[in-house]
Short mmCIF file of C-alpha atoms and ligand atoms in Angstrom, two decimals:
data_model
loop_
_atom_site.label_atom_id
_atom_site.label_comp_id
_atom_site.label_asym_id
_atom_site.label_seq_id
_atom_site.Cartn_x
_atom_site.Cartn_y
_atom_site.Cartn_z
CA MET A 1 0.01 0.02 0.01
CA MET A 2 1.43 3.38 -1.05
CA ASP A 3 1.49 5.98 1.57
CA PRO A 4 -1.28 8.54 1.06
CA TRP A 5 1.04 11.59 1.20
CA ILE A 6 3.01 9.96 -1.68
CA GLN A 7 -0.02 8.90 -3.73
CA HIS A 8 -1.90 12.12 -3.17
CA LYS A 9 0.84 14.78 -3.02
CA THR A 10 -1.48 17.50 -3.87
CA ILE A 11 -3.76 16.76 -0.94
CA TRP A 12 -1.08 16.02 1.69
CA PRO A 13 2.35 17.21 0.58
CA THR A 14 3.99 15.60 3.56
CA GLU A 15 3.58 12.82 6.08
CA ALA A 16 3.40 15.53 8.81
CA LYS A 17 0.42 17.15 6.94
CA PHE A 18 -1.34 13.80 6.69
CA MET A 19 -0.82 12.92 10.34
CA SER A 20 -1.98 16.35 11.43
CA TRP A 21 -5.24 15.66 9.51
CA VAL A 22 -5.68 12.27 11.24
CA ARG A 23 -4.97 13.84 14.65
CA GLY A 24 -7.57 16.57 14.07
CA GLY A 25 -10.18 14.00 12.98
CA ILE A 26 -9.60 11.82 16.02
CA ARG A 27 -9.78 14.77 18.35
CA ALA A 28 -12.95 16.19 16.74
CA GLY A 29 -14.66 12.80 16.39
CA LEU A 30 -13.70 10.91 19.43
CA TRP A 31 -12.39 13.30 22.06
CA LYS A 32 -14.57 16.33 21.66
CA LYS A 33 -17.71 14.52 22.73
CA HIS A 34 -16.12 11.71 24.64
CA PRO A 35 -18.96 10.50 27.06
CA VAL A 36 -16.58 10.06 29.99
CA LYS A 37 -15.23 13.51 29.45
CA LEU A 38 -18.64 15.04 29.19
CA GLU A 39 -19.79 13.17 32.29
CA PHE A 40 -16.82 14.38 34.24
CA LEU A 41 -17.58 17.96 33.23
CA ARG A 42 -21.20 17.54 34.19
CA GLN A 43 -20.36 16.08 37.70
CA ASN A 44 -17.98 18.93 38.36
CA THR A 45 -20.13 21.70 37.22
CA ILE A 46 -21.59 24.01 39.91
CA LEU A 47 -24.07 26.83 39.82
CA THR A 48 -22.87 30.23 40.83
CA VAL A 49 -24.36 33.69 41.03
CA ASN A 50 -24.11 35.53 37.74
CA THR A 51 -22.12 38.71 38.12
CA ASN A 52 -22.34 39.71 34.51
CA PRO A 53 -24.55 42.95 34.50
CA ARG A 54 -25.63 42.20 30.90
CA SER A 55 -27.26 38.86 31.61
CA MET A 56 -27.67 38.60 35.47
CA LYS A 57 -31.35 39.56 35.24
CA ARG A 58 -32.32 36.85 32.81
CA PHE A 59 -29.95 34.23 34.27
CA PRO A 60 -29.40 34.87 37.98
CA MET A 61 -27.40 31.58 38.32
CA VAL A 62 -24.87 30.31 35.77
CA LYS A 63 -22.87 27.18 35.27
CA ALA A 64 -19.30 27.31 36.49
CA ALA A 65 -16.40 25.12 37.61
CA ARG A 66 -13.31 25.43 39.75
CA CYS A 67 -9.90 25.43 38.02
CA ALA A 68 -7.71 22.67 39.30
CA LEU A 69 -4.59 24.92 38.91
CA CYS A 70 -5.49 28.43 40.10
CA ARG A 71 -8.39 27.11 42.26
CA ALA A 72 -10.66 29.98 41.20
CA VAL A 73 -14.32 29.50 40.07
CA HIS A 74 -14.76 30.32 36.37
CA SER A 75 -17.75 30.51 34.12
CA ILE A 76 -18.17 27.18 32.24
CA LYS A 77 -17.38 28.82 28.96
CA ASP A 78 -13.87 29.56 30.25
CA ILE A 79 -13.30 26.04 31.42
CA GLU A 80 -11.56 23.24 29.54
CA VAL A 81 -11.07 19.56 30.30
CA ASP A 82 -7.37 18.81 30.68
CA HIS A 83 -6.38 15.25 29.77
CA LEU A 84 -3.47 14.51 32.15
CA THR A 85 -2.08 11.46 30.32
CA GLY A 86 -3.15 12.45 26.87
CA ASN A 87 0.09 13.91 25.63
CA HIS A 88 0.82 11.08 23.18
CA SER A 89 2.35 12.21 19.85
CA LEU A 90 0.99 11.08 16.56
CA ARG A 91 3.89 11.47 14.15
CA SER A 92 3.48 8.36 12.15
CA MET A 93 0.99 5.59 11.63
CA ASP A 94 2.98 3.46 14.13
CA ASP A 95 1.75 5.87 16.88
CA LEU A 96 -1.87 5.41 15.93
CA ARG A 97 -2.86 2.66 18.38
CA ALA A 98 -1.27 4.20 21.45
CA PHE A 99 -2.71 7.62 20.48
CA ILE A 100 -6.31 6.39 20.09
CA GLU A 101 -6.01 4.13 23.11
CA ALA A 102 -4.87 6.97 25.45
CA MET A 103 -7.75 8.99 24.18
CA ILE A 104 -10.67 6.50 24.33
CA MET A 105 -9.68 4.54 27.46
CA VAL A 106 -9.81 7.67 29.62
CA THR A 107 -10.99 7.51 33.24
CA PHE A 108 -11.98 10.37 35.65
CA ASP A 109 -8.49 10.07 37.33
CA ASP A 110 -7.02 11.18 33.99
CA LEU A 111 -9.07 14.35 33.85
CA GLN A 112 -9.05 17.76 35.50
CA LEU A 113 -10.91 20.95 34.86
CA VAL A 114 -8.79 24.01 34.11
CA CYS A 115 -9.49 27.60 33.07
CA LYS A 116 -8.38 28.65 29.68
CA PRO A 117 -5.47 30.92 30.82
CA CYS A 118 -4.15 28.10 33.09
CA HIS A 119 -4.42 25.57 30.29
CA LYS A 120 -2.32 27.78 28.01
CA ILE A 121 0.23 28.29 30.76
CA LYS A 122 0.42 24.51 31.35
CA SER A 123 0.95 23.80 27.72
CA TYR A 124 3.65 26.46 27.56
CA ALA A 125 5.38 25.04 30.58
CA GLU A 126 5.34 21.52 29.04
CA LYS A 127 6.73 22.80 25.76
CA GLN A 128 9.44 24.78 27.38
CA GLY A 129 10.26 22.16 30.03
CA ILE A 130 9.72 24.61 32.94
CA THR A 131 7.50 24.63 36.03
CA PHE A 132 3.93 25.92 35.94
CA ALA A 133 4.91 28.78 38.30
CA ASP A 134 7.79 29.84 36.03
CA ALA A 135 5.61 29.64 32.97
CA ARG A 136 2.94 31.79 34.64
CA ALA A 137 5.55 34.45 35.53
CA GLU A 138 6.94 34.48 32.01
CA LYS A 139 3.46 34.76 30.46
CA HIS A 140 2.63 37.59 32.80
CA ALA A 141 5.76 39.41 31.99
CA ILE A 142 5.15 39.10 28.27
CA LEU A 143 1.61 40.47 28.71
CA LEU A 144 2.85 43.43 30.66
CA ILE A 145 5.43 44.31 28.07
CA LYS A 146 2.99 43.89 25.23
CA GLY A 147 0.55 46.22 26.97
CA LYS A 148 3.40 48.70 27.67
CA LYS A 149 2.68 48.34 31.34
CA ASP A 150 5.98 46.90 32.40
CA VAL A 151 7.59 50.10 33.58
CA THR A 152 4.58 51.18 35.66
CA TRP A 153 4.32 47.62 37.09
CA LEU A 154 7.86 47.73 38.32
CA GLU A 155 7.65 51.28 39.66
CA GLU A 156 4.52 50.44 41.54
CA ARG A 157 6.42 47.72 43.32
CA GLY A 158 9.30 50.04 44.28
CA MET A 159 11.75 48.76 41.70
CA ILE A 160 13.87 50.74 39.32
CA PRO A 161 12.97 49.62 35.84
CA ALA A 162 15.91 48.37 33.79
CA SER A 163 16.70 50.54 30.71
CA ASN A 164 15.88 47.81 28.24
CA GLN A 165 13.01 45.39 27.68
CA VAL A 166 15.05 42.18 28.21
CA GLY A 167 16.12 43.52 31.58
CA ARG A 168 12.64 44.56 32.62
CA ARG A 169 11.26 41.16 31.59
CA LYS A 170 13.74 39.45 33.86
CA GLN A 171 12.92 41.89 36.74
CA ILE A 172 9.20 41.05 36.38
CA ILE A 173 9.74 37.31 36.27
CA ASP A 174 12.06 37.33 39.22
CA ALA A 175 9.58 39.47 41.21
CA LEU A 176 6.65 37.15 40.43
CA LYS A 177 8.66 34.00 41.31
CA GLU A 178 9.44 35.41 44.79
CA VAL A 179 5.70 35.46 45.64
ZN1 LIG B 1 -7.04 28.61 36.38
#
């Protein structure tokens, strides 16, 4: 059997493109509506007082859940299910069985609810090989610099901002890590 990325070069120019299509299909088809995942989400959903002035009159209570990482309660639309042991790669057809198994044989112990910002930080930490706390500090520093709030942030904390961005970034990260 000829590999599809060789036989259909105009559809998938590379094996990586083909595997990415397979990965997306499995995620969308099996993972997105996995019954165990949805049941986990349902069991951990709580009702909380709606504080959004736009909708609080119509919906006094809204669905929410507690983030396993920052421990804060977030509206359900800002909550994602994190698959703790789901980080299997799918780079070739040989990975297929392990990849699908990890995804479909999921149990409640493999799952946790996290808020979107924490989920991003966790992924970043895993990619960079750093701790969650360090990743959070780095992300926060990047955000402050982007919003041009880094100088004020440092001054407000009694620090003398470094003359360049790299220096200020390091100052912010160090300050956040101390907390
Ligand atoms: Zn969180």
